[in-house]
Coordinates of C-alpha atoms and ligand atoms in Angstrom, one line a residue:
M257 CA 17.8 22.7 -6.1
D258 CA 17.0 21.0 -9.5
L259 CA 17.0 17.4 -8.9
D260 CA 15.4 16.6 -12.1
I261 CA 12.4 14.6 -10.6
R262 CA 9.3 14.7 -12.7
F263 CA 6.0 13.4 -11.9
D264 CA 4.7 13.5 -15.5
T265 CA 6.6 10.2 -16.5
Y266 CA 7.4 6.6 -15.4
Y267 CA 10.8 5.8 -14.5
D268 CA 12.8 2.6 -15.2
F269 CA 14.7 1.1 -12.5
D270 CA 17.9 2.9 -13.3
E271 CA 16.3 6.1 -13.7
L272 CA 14.4 5.6 -10.2
T273 CA 17.6 4.5 -8.3
E274 CA 19.8 7.6 -9.8
R275 CA 16.9 9.9 -8.4
L276 CA 16.8 8.2 -5.1
H277 CA 20.6 8.7 -4.9
A278 CA 20.3 12.6 -5.7
L279 CA 17.5 13.2 -3.2
V280 CA 19.4 11.4 -0.4
A281 CA 22.5 13.6 -1.5
A282 CA 20.8 16.6 -1.5
Y283 CA 19.1 16.0 1.8
P284 CA 21.7 13.9 3.7
E285 CA 20.4 15.2 7.2
L286 CA 16.6 14.0 6.5
A287 CA 17.2 11.0 4.4
R288 CA 19.0 7.9 4.3
L289 CA 18.7 5.1 1.5
E290 CA 19.6 1.3 2.0
S291 CA 19.0 -1.9 -0.1
L292 CA 17.1 -4.1 1.6
G293 CA 18.6 -7.1 -0.6
K294 CA 18.8 -8.2 -4.5
T295 CA 16.0 -9.7 -6.4
H296 CA 16.3 -12.9 -8.6
Q297 CA 17.9 -10.9 -11.2
G298 CA 20.2 -8.9 -9.1
R299 CA 18.4 -5.5 -8.5
D300 CA 18.0 -3.7 -5.4
I301 CA 15.1 -3.5 -3.2
W302 CA 15.4 0.2 -1.9
A303 CA 14.1 1.5 1.3
V304 CA 14.3 5.1 2.1
T305 CA 14.3 6.4 5.6
L306 CA 12.9 9.8 6.4
T307 CA 13.3 11.7 9.7
N308 CA 14.8 14.9 11.3
P309 CA 17.6 13.0 13.7
D310 CA 18.3 16.2 15.8
T311 CA 14.8 15.8 17.0
G312 CA 15.8 11.9 18.3
P313 CA 16.8 8.8 16.5
A314 CA 14.3 7.2 14.2
E315 CA 13.8 4.0 16.2
H316 CA 12.5 6.6 19.0
K317 CA 9.7 8.0 16.9
P318 CA 6.5 6.4 15.5
G319 CA 7.2 4.9 12.4
Y320 CA 5.0 5.1 8.8
Y321 CA 5.6 2.5 6.3
L322 CA 4.8 2.8 2.7
D323 CA 5.4 0.3 -0.1
A324 CA 5.0 0.3 -3.7
Q325 CA 4.7 -1.5 -6.8
I326 CA 4.8 -5.2 -5.4
H327 CA 3.0 -6.1 -8.4
A328 CA 4.9 -5.7 -11.7
E329 CA 2.3 -3.4 -13.8
E330 CA 1.5 -1.0 -11.0
H331 CA 3.8 1.8 -12.3
A332 CA 1.5 4.7 -10.9
T333 CA 2.3 3.3 -7.2
S334 CA 6.1 3.9 -7.5
A335 CA 5.4 7.2 -8.5
V336 CA 3.2 8.2 -5.5
A337 CA 6.3 6.7 -3.3
L338 CA 8.8 8.8 -5.0
Y339 CA 6.4 12.1 -5.1
T340 CA 6.1 11.4 -1.2
V341 CA 9.8 11.1 -0.5
H342 CA 10.5 14.3 -2.7
Y343 CA 7.6 16.3 -1.0
L344 CA 8.8 15.4 2.5
L345 CA 11.8 16.5 1.9
T346 CA 11.6 19.5 -0.5
N347 CA 9.0 21.0 2.2
Y348 CA 10.7 20.4 5.3
G349 CA 11.3 23.6 7.0
T350 CA 8.8 25.5 5.0
D351 CA 5.7 23.3 5.3
E352 CA 4.1 23.1 8.9
E353 CA 2.8 19.7 8.6
V354 CA 5.8 18.2 6.8
T355 CA 8.1 19.6 9.2
R356 CA 6.0 18.5 12.1
L357 CA 5.9 14.8 10.5
L358 CA 9.7 14.7 10.0
D359 CA 10.5 16.2 13.4
Q360 CA 8.3 13.9 15.7
Q361 CA 8.0 10.7 13.1
V362 CA 9.5 8.6 10.8
F363 CA 8.7 7.5 7.6
Y364 CA 10.1 4.2 5.8
V365 CA 9.4 4.1 2.2
L366 CA 10.0 1.2 -0.3
P367 CA 9.3 2.8 -3.4
R368 CA 9.8 -0.1 -6.0
L369 CA 9.2 -3.5 -4.3
N370 CA 9.5 -5.6 -7.2
P371 CA 11.8 -4.0 -9.8
D372 CA 12.2 -7.0 -11.9
G373 CA 8.8 -7.3 -12.6
A374 CA 8.4 -3.7 -13.2
E375 CA 11.1 -3.6 -15.6
V376 CA 9.3 -6.1 -17.9
A377 CA 6.1 -4.3 -17.5
L378 CA 7.5 -0.9 -18.3
R379 CA 9.0 -1.8 -21.8
A380 CA 7.5 -2.9 -25.0
P381 CA 5.4 -5.1 -25.8
Y382 CA 4.2 -4.5 -22.2
Y383 CA 3.8 -8.1 -21.0
P384 CA 0.7 -8.3 -18.9
W385 CA 2.9 -9.1 -15.6
C386 CA 2.4 -9.0 -12.1
G387 CA 5.2 -11.3 -11.3
N388 CA 8.8 -11.0 -10.0
G389 CA 12.0 -12.0 -11.6
R390 CA 11.9 -15.7 -10.9
F391 CA 10.5 -16.5 -14.3
L392 CA 10.9 -14.6 -17.5
P393 CA 7.9 -13.7 -19.5
E394 CA 6.8 -17.0 -21.3
H395 CA 8.3 -19.1 -18.8
D396 CA 5.6 -18.4 -16.0
R397 CA 3.3 -21.0 -17.8
H398 CA 3.6 -24.9 -18.8
T399 CA 1.5 -24.8 -21.8
G400 CA -1.7 -23.1 -23.5
L401 CA -1.8 -19.4 -24.5
I402 CA 1.5 -17.6 -24.0
P403 CA 1.0 -13.8 -24.2
G404 CA 3.0 -12.1 -26.9
D405 CA 3.4 -9.4 -29.7
I406 CA 2.8 -11.8 -32.6
D407 CA 2.1 -9.1 -35.1
G408 CA 5.1 -7.0 -34.0
D409 CA 3.5 -3.5 -33.4
G410 CA 5.1 -3.4 -30.1
F411 CA 2.2 -4.0 -28.0
I412 CA 0.3 -7.1 -26.4
V413 CA -3.3 -6.8 -26.8
S414 CA -6.1 -8.9 -27.5
M415 CA -7.2 -11.5 -30.7
R416 CA -10.6 -11.7 -31.7
V417 CA -11.4 -14.6 -33.5
P418 CA -14.4 -15.4 -35.4
D419 CA -16.3 -18.2 -33.7
P420 CA -20.0 -19.2 -33.8
K421 CA -19.9 -20.3 -30.3
G422 CA -18.2 -17.0 -29.3
E423 CA -19.3 -15.1 -26.3
W424 CA -18.5 -11.8 -27.8
K425 CA -19.9 -9.5 -30.6
R426 CA -18.8 -6.3 -32.4
A427 CA -20.5 -3.5 -30.7
R428 CA -22.4 -0.4 -32.3
D429 CA -18.6 0.9 -32.6
P430 CA -17.0 -2.0 -34.0
R431 CA -14.1 -1.0 -32.4
L432 CA -15.6 -2.2 -28.9
M433 CA -16.7 -5.8 -28.2
V434 CA -19.6 -6.4 -26.1
Q435 CA -21.2 -9.7 -24.8
R436 CA -23.6 -11.6 -26.5
E437 CA -26.9 -11.9 -24.8
P438 CA -28.4 -15.3 -23.5
G439 CA -30.9 -16.1 -26.3
E440 CA -29.1 -14.0 -29.0
E441 CA -28.5 -16.7 -31.8
E442 CA -28.1 -14.4 -34.9
G443 CA -24.9 -12.6 -36.0
D444 CA -21.3 -12.8 -36.0
F445 CA -19.4 -13.9 -33.0
Y446 CA -15.9 -14.0 -31.5
R447 CA -13.9 -15.5 -29.0
V448 CA -11.4 -12.9 -27.4
Y449 CA -7.9 -14.2 -26.1
P450 CA -4.9 -12.3 -24.9
E451 CA -2.7 -11.9 -28.1
G452 CA -0.1 -14.9 -28.4
L453 CA 0.6 -18.2 -29.6
I454 CA -0.6 -21.5 -28.1
R455 CA 2.2 -24.1 -26.8
D456 CA 1.1 -27.8 -27.4
Y457 CA -2.0 -26.8 -29.3
D458 CA -4.3 -29.6 -29.9
G459 CA -6.2 -27.8 -32.6
V460 CA -9.4 -27.7 -30.5
H461 CA -8.9 -25.9 -27.1
V462 CA -7.4 -22.6 -26.2
P463 CA -6.3 -23.2 -22.5
I464 CA -4.9 -20.3 -20.4
E465 CA -3.1 -21.2 -17.5
R466 CA -2.7 -19.0 -14.4
P467 CA 1.2 -18.0 -14.2
F468 CA 2.9 -19.7 -11.5
D469 CA 3.9 -16.4 -10.1
G470 CA 2.6 -13.0 -10.2
N471 CA 1.4 -12.3 -6.9
L472 CA 4.0 -11.7 -4.1
N473 CA 1.0 -10.5 -2.0
R474 CA 0.2 -14.0 -1.1
N475 CA 3.6 -15.0 -0.1
F476 CA 3.1 -13.6 3.5
P477 CA 3.2 -15.9 6.2
V478 CA -0.1 -15.6 7.9
N479 CA -2.9 -17.8 7.1
W480 CA -0.7 -18.7 3.9
S481 CA -1.8 -21.3 1.3
G482 CA 0.2 -22.9 -1.5
A483 CA -3.2 -23.2 -3.3
E484 CA -3.6 -19.2 -3.9
Y485 CA -2.6 -17.9 -7.0
G486 CA 1.3 -16.5 -6.9
A487 CA 1.6 -17.8 -3.3
G488 CA 4.8 -19.2 -4.0
E489 CA 6.6 -22.3 -2.8
T490 CA 6.4 -21.4 0.8
A491 CA 5.6 -18.4 2.7
L492 CA 7.9 -15.5 2.3
S493 CA 10.0 -17.8 -0.7
E494 CA 10.6 -14.4 -2.8
P495 CA 13.4 -12.1 -2.1
E496 CA 11.1 -9.2 -2.2
S497 CA 8.3 -10.4 0.4
R498 CA 11.2 -11.5 2.4
A499 CA 12.6 -8.2 2.5
L500 CA 9.7 -6.5 3.3
A501 CA 8.7 -8.8 6.1
R502 CA 12.4 -8.5 7.6
F503 CA 11.9 -4.7 7.4
I504 CA 8.7 -4.5 9.1
L505 CA 9.9 -7.0 12.0
D506 CA 13.2 -4.8 12.2
H507 CA 11.3 -1.8 12.8
P508 CA 9.0 -2.4 15.5
N509 CA 8.1 1.2 15.9
I510 CA 5.7 0.8 12.7
A511 CA 2.6 2.2 13.8
G512 CA 0.6 2.8 10.6
M513 CA 1.1 1.7 7.0
N514 CA 0.0 1.4 3.5
A515 CA 1.0 -0.8 0.5
L516 CA 0.1 0.8 -2.8
H517 CA -1.7 -0.8 -5.8
T518 CA -3.6 -0.1 -8.8
H519 CA -6.2 0.1 -9.9
G520 CA -9.9 0.8 -8.6
G521 CA -9.7 4.3 -7.0
I522 CA -10.5 2.7 -3.7
I523 CA -9.0 2.3 -0.1
L524 CA -9.0 -1.2 1.0
R525 CA -9.2 -1.8 4.7
P526 CA -9.2 -4.7 7.1
S527 CA -10.5 -7.5 7.4
M528 CA -9.2 -9.4 4.4
T529 CA -11.0 -12.7 6.2
Q530 CA -13.8 -11.7 8.5
S531 CA -17.0 -9.7 8.2
D532 CA -17.2 -6.4 9.7
A533 CA -19.8 -7.6 12.4
S534 CA -16.8 -10.1 13.6
M535 CA -14.1 -7.1 13.9
S536 CA -13.5 -5.4 17.1
P537 CA -16.1 -2.5 17.1
R538 CA -13.3 -0.2 18.4
D539 CA -11.0 -1.2 15.6
L540 CA -13.7 -0.8 13.3
A541 CA -14.7 2.7 14.1
L542 CA -10.9 3.8 14.0
Y543 CA -10.7 2.3 10.3
T544 CA -13.9 3.9 9.7
A545 CA -12.8 7.3 10.7
L546 CA -9.2 7.1 9.1
G547 CA -11.0 5.7 6.0
E548 CA -13.1 8.7 6.0
V549 CA -10.2 11.2 6.0
G550 CA -8.6 9.2 3.2
T551 CA -12.3 9.7 1.2
K552 CA -12.3 13.2 1.9
L553 CA -8.7 13.7 0.6
T554 CA -8.5 11.3 -2.3
G555 CA -12.2 11.1 -3.5
Y556 CA -11.6 7.0 -3.2
P557 CA -14.2 5.2 -1.3
T558 CA -12.7 3.1 1.8
I559 CA -14.3 -0.6 1.6
S560 CA -13.4 -3.7 3.6
I561 CA -11.6 -6.5 1.4
F562 CA -13.8 -9.3 3.0
E563 CA -17.2 -7.4 2.5
E564 CA -16.7 -5.6 -0.9
F565 CA -13.5 -7.1 -2.4
T566 CA -13.8 -10.8 -2.1
P567 CA -15.7 -11.9 -5.1
D568 CA -16.1 -15.5 -3.2
K569 CA -16.8 -15.1 0.3
S570 CA -16.2 -18.6 0.9
Q571 CA -12.8 -18.3 -0.1
P572 CA -11.1 -15.5 1.4
R573 CA -7.8 -14.4 0.4
R574 CA -4.8 -16.0 2.2
G575 CA -1.2 -14.9 2.7
G576 CA -1.6 -11.2 2.0
L577 CA 0.3 -8.6 3.6
M578 CA -2.7 -6.8 5.7
D579 CA -3.6 -10.5 6.9
W580 CA 0.0 -10.6 8.5
T581 CA 0.4 -6.7 9.5
Y582 CA -3.1 -6.2 11.0
E583 CA -4.7 -9.4 11.9
E584 CA -1.5 -10.7 13.3
M585 CA 0.3 -7.8 14.6
G586 CA -2.3 -5.0 14.8
I587 CA -0.8 -2.4 12.9
I588 CA -3.1 0.0 11.3
S589 CA -3.0 -1.0 7.7
F590 CA -4.6 0.1 4.6
A591 CA -3.9 -0.6 0.7
T592 CA -5.0 1.9 -1.6
E593 CA -5.6 1.0 -5.3
V594 CA -4.9 4.1 -6.8
W595 CA -6.2 5.2 -10.3
D596 CA -9.5 4.8 -11.7
L597 CA -9.9 4.8 -15.6
E598 CA -13.7 4.6 -15.5
T599 CA -14.3 7.4 -12.7
E600 CA -11.8 9.5 -14.8
A601 CA -14.4 8.7 -17.8
G602 CA -17.4 9.7 -16.0
V603 CA -18.8 6.2 -15.3
D604 CA -20.6 5.4 -12.1
K605 CA -19.2 2.7 -10.0
V606 CA -21.4 -0.3 -10.1
A607 CA -19.0 -2.6 -8.4
F608 CA -16.0 -2.4 -6.5
Y609 CA -14.3 -5.8 -7.8
N610 CA -13.0 -5.0 -11.2
L611 CA -14.1 -8.4 -12.9
H612 CA -17.6 -7.9 -13.8
P613 CA -19.2 -7.3 -17.3
R614 CA -19.5 -3.6 -18.8
T615 CA -22.2 -2.3 -20.7
E616 CA -21.7 -1.1 -24.1
E617 CA -22.7 2.7 -23.0
V618 CA -19.8 2.1 -20.3
Q619 CA -17.5 1.0 -22.8
E620 CA -18.2 3.8 -25.4
K621 CA -17.5 6.5 -22.5
V622 CA -14.1 4.7 -21.4
F623 CA -13.1 4.2 -24.9
A624 CA -14.0 7.9 -26.1
W625 CA -11.6 9.1 -22.9
V626 CA -8.9 6.8 -23.7
L627 CA -8.7 8.0 -27.4
E628 CA -8.7 11.4 -26.2
N629 CA -6.2 11.2 -23.3
V630 CA -4.0 8.2 -24.0
G631 CA -4.2 7.7 -27.7
E632 CA -2.5 5.0 -29.6
Q633 CA -0.4 4.0 -26.4
G634 CA -3.8 3.0 -25.0
Y635 CA -5.8 1.7 -27.9
R636 CA -4.6 -0.3 -30.9
D637 CA -6.9 -0.4 -33.9
W638 CA -8.0 -4.1 -34.7
T639 CA -5.8 -5.3 -37.4
P640 CA -6.4 -8.4 -39.7
F641 CA -3.7 -11.4 -38.8
E642 CA -3.0 -14.6 -40.1
H643 CA -2.6 -16.5 -36.9
P644 CA -0.4 -19.8 -37.7
Q645 CA -2.8 -21.7 -35.3
L646 CA -6.0 -20.2 -35.4
G647 CA -6.2 -19.0 -38.9
P648 CA -7.4 -15.4 -39.5
V649 CA -8.1 -13.1 -36.7
E650 CA -7.8 -9.5 -35.7
V651 CA -5.5 -8.1 -33.2
G652 CA -6.0 -5.0 -31.3
G653 CA -8.1 -3.3 -28.4
M654 CA -7.3 -1.7 -25.1
V655 CA -3.5 -1.6 -23.8
Y656 CA -4.4 -2.7 -20.4
I657 CA -1.3 -1.5 -18.7
W658 CA -1.6 2.0 -20.1
T659 CA -5.2 2.3 -19.6
Y660 CA -7.0 0.4 -16.9
R661 CA -3.7 -0.3 -15.0
N662 CA -2.1 3.1 -15.1
P663 CA -3.1 6.7 -15.9
P664 CA -1.4 8.8 -18.7
P665 CA 1.6 10.4 -17.3
A666 CA 0.2 13.7 -17.5
L667 CA -2.5 12.9 -14.7
L668 CA 0.4 11.3 -12.7
R669 CA 1.2 14.4 -10.4
D670 CA -2.3 15.2 -9.0
L671 CA -2.8 11.4 -8.5
C672 CA 0.6 11.3 -6.3
H673 CA -0.5 14.4 -4.6
K674 CA -3.9 13.4 -3.3
N675 CA -2.8 10.3 -2.4
M676 CA 0.2 11.5 -0.4
R677 CA -2.1 13.7 1.4
F678 CA -4.0 10.8 2.9
L679 CA -0.5 9.0 3.7
L680 CA 0.5 12.1 5.8
H681 CA -2.7 12.4 7.8
H682 CA -2.9 8.7 8.4
A683 CA 0.9 8.9 9.7
A684 CA 0.1 11.8 11.8
A685 CA -2.9 9.7 13.7
A686 CA 0.2 7.9 15.6
P687 CA 0.2 7.5 19.2
R688 CA 2.5 10.0 20.7
V689 CA 3.9 9.6 24.1
R690 CA 5.1 12.8 26.0
V691 CA 6.5 13.1 29.6
G692 CA 4.4 16.0 29.9
D693 CA 5.2 17.3 33.5
V694 CA 7.6 16.2 35.8
R695 CA 7.7 17.6 39.5
A696 CA 10.1 17.3 42.4
E697 CA 8.6 17.8 45.8
A698 CA 11.0 18.5 48.7
L699 CA 10.3 16.3 51.6
G700 CA 13.2 17.6 53.7
A701 CA 16.2 15.8 54.5
N702 CA 17.3 15.8 50.7
L703 CA 14.3 13.5 49.7
Y704 CA 12.1 14.3 46.9
K705 CA 9.1 13.0 45.7
I706 CA 9.3 12.8 41.9
R707 CA 6.0 12.7 40.3
A708 CA 5.7 12.3 36.3
V709 CA 2.7 12.6 34.0
V710 CA 2.8 10.5 31.0
S711 CA 0.4 11.0 28.1
N712 CA -0.5 10.1 24.7
H713 CA -1.2 13.1 22.3
G714 CA -2.0 10.8 19.4
Y715 CA -5.2 9.9 17.9
L716 CA -4.7 6.4 18.1
P717 CA -3.8 4.3 21.3
T718 CA -0.6 3.3 22.2
N719 CA -1.6 -0.3 21.7
L720 CA -2.9 0.9 18.0
S721 CA -5.7 -1.6 17.9
D722 CA -7.7 -4.3 19.9
V723 CA -6.2 -7.0 17.6
A724 CA -2.8 -6.1 18.7
I725 CA -4.0 -6.6 22.5
Q726 CA -5.9 -10.1 21.4
K727 CA -2.8 -11.1 19.7
G728 CA -0.2 -10.3 22.7
T729 CA 1.8 -7.9 20.5
A730 CA 1.0 -4.6 21.9
K731 CA 3.8 -3.7 24.4
G732 CA 3.0 -1.2 27.2
V733 CA 4.3 2.1 27.9
E734 CA 7.3 1.9 30.2
V735 CA 8.5 4.9 32.4
A736 CA 11.8 4.9 33.7
L737 CA 13.5 6.9 36.3
E738 CA 17.3 7.7 35.7
P739 CA 18.6 9.2 39.0
N740 CA 21.7 10.8 37.4
D741 CA 23.7 12.2 40.3
A742 CA 20.9 11.5 42.9
E743 CA 20.0 8.2 44.5
L744 CA 16.6 6.2 43.9
V745 CA 15.0 5.1 47.4
M746 CA 11.4 3.9 46.4
N747 CA 9.7 2.4 43.9
P748 CA 11.4 0.4 41.1
P749 CA 13.3 2.5 38.5
L750 CA 11.4 0.8 35.7
V751 CA 7.4 0.8 35.5
D752 CA 5.1 -0.3 32.8
L753 CA 2.1 1.8 32.7
G754 CA 0.1 -0.4 30.3
H755 CA -1.4 1.4 27.6
L756 CA -2.6 5.0 27.2
A757 CA -5.9 5.4 25.2
G758 CA -6.1 7.6 22.1
R759 CA -8.7 10.4 21.3
N760 CA -10.1 7.8 18.9
E761 CA -12.1 6.0 21.8
R762 CA -13.9 9.2 22.5
L763 CA -16.6 9.1 19.7
Y764 CA -19.1 10.9 21.7
P765 CA -19.6 13.0 25.1
W766 CA -19.4 10.7 28.0
S767 CA -22.7 8.5 28.8
P768 CA -23.4 5.8 31.5
W769 CA -24.5 3.7 28.7
G770 CA -21.3 4.0 26.5
Q771 CA -18.1 2.3 26.8
Q772 CA -16.0 2.9 29.9
W773 CA -13.1 5.4 28.6
S774 CA -9.7 4.5 29.2
P775 CA -7.2 7.1 30.5
V776 CA -4.9 8.9 28.1
T777 CA -2.8 10.3 30.9
K778 CA -0.9 8.1 33.7
V779 CA 1.0 9.0 36.6
A780 CA 4.4 7.3 38.1
E781 CA 5.9 8.4 41.4
W782 CA 9.5 7.6 43.0
L783 CA 11.3 8.5 46.2
V784 CA 14.8 10.0 45.6
R785 CA 17.5 11.7 47.8
G786 CA 20.0 14.0 46.2
E787 CA 21.8 17.2 46.9
A788 CA 20.2 20.5 45.6
G789 CA 21.1 21.2 42.3
S790 CA 21.3 17.6 41.0
S791 CA 18.7 16.2 38.9
V792 CA 16.8 13.2 37.8
T793 CA 15.6 12.3 34.3
V794 CA 12.2 10.6 33.3
S795 CA 11.5 8.7 30.2
A796 CA 8.8 7.2 28.7
K797 CA 8.9 4.8 26.0
S798 CA 6.1 3.5 23.9
E799 CA 7.1 1.0 21.1
K800 CA 4.3 2.5 18.7
G801 CA 4.3 6.2 20.2
G802 CA 8.0 6.9 20.6
T803 CA 10.3 7.6 23.4
H804 CA 10.5 11.2 25.3
R805 CA 12.7 12.2 28.1
L806 CA 12.6 15.1 30.5
E807 CA 15.0 16.1 32.9
V808 CA 14.1 18.0 36.3
A809 CA 16.5 19.7 38.8
L810 CA 16.2 18.9 42.5
G811 CA 15.8 21.9 45.0
G812 CA 15.6 25.4 44.3
Ligands
ZN65 ZN1 -1.5 -4.8 -6.6

């Protein structure tokens, strides 16, 4: 079936919407599309639900949640989400892994959480923008430098302004700018600013305000602080983060999640706020094991947000999504920063957080790669320009959105595929509760002892994490007996079995010095009375590990 869906291009909102509708129309038995609400500018926040309903309703299966493009500029993430939806649908019935996942589990995909912002960042002049539709570009700052395409070439890049106080100088290749060294006093120096005009210019200082918005990922309700960049007026003040939060609360079966971002080529894991030494060792071990799978499939290192992605550890990030979903709810949560220009250009990683100086050699490698693979969409030659406020300047440099932030379209498909592979493997690690064996032992006089074995077949425990137990969000596995046409004589019809361990707990053969293993299997028993040929049904229900039912006949 030709759905006209390509992964060597970036789709705008209408194009994406059209393709989501086409996919759901082509696979109505497996996919459902809903709008979670409207953005400030009236666009739909789409969610796709993917499962085979013939094997049970979605809410009775472990859920895997994926969202993309919470930040406007991060176009590649939306492509990964669309690719994942497309791959699951087009490979169902032929690919063993995909078929098993859609039969046993459910995927929830929010392919473009921030469509207003995405639309701005997708169109010339590529306003450098992470925000949503609350403020239009140029209205997201009060004063100072407002980014804009002042030379009218269709791109917002940089201005280099001659200034003896400047911290930059031209490199060996004068198209590149490198930092002036301490003690370096001879030469021509520059200040470098984003391309734009200065509001309320005093003729001296070029202030650059942080935009008011720009980070929906600080708008979540745990540990929220209005002082964070982009935190919003209150927690969940924005329609996009509100829709996301509502969706997660409405789907308590979500057992795993990934929030996609660019860039860096890294898989981020908790904790956002604490050192690894303060995390539950069991949770840390399972994050490490899952992260190794991710690294193997994507090539991206897996790192702790707090340990290796927090430039100032005295000020951990606040109000982030993972803070809420893992540290508060105990859901196993990752955030993948897809795409790393520098790795692609053959540069060794020296730091995971992006804000650090680059040497001339590194810049040369990256620049050569950009010229060859992105061309003038990625680099604008420095061009003299008479700035009405700053005098003679040059405008040019890297186009951030189409180099550092997103790959050239030709590389998109491979990036989508490898990232999707990790998503599928993480999803498959969910707890999976099964009623394995139900026996009816005849005791005479139409009395039967019913014995049901309930097991977790998944990698993860039914509580997912120690945090979920500590926070009291983990619900035990319930096993119920429905007597059908028989009569329940002894034991309550509904029994809380507590939690069933996953195989993640068993990291080595048993040892008296190791931790005590928790059971992966538990048993429930009842006494029923019924005519031979009547039946009872046993169901096991786990919030994260799904619901499974088995019927057994009494007597011969
Ligand atoms: Zn991001």
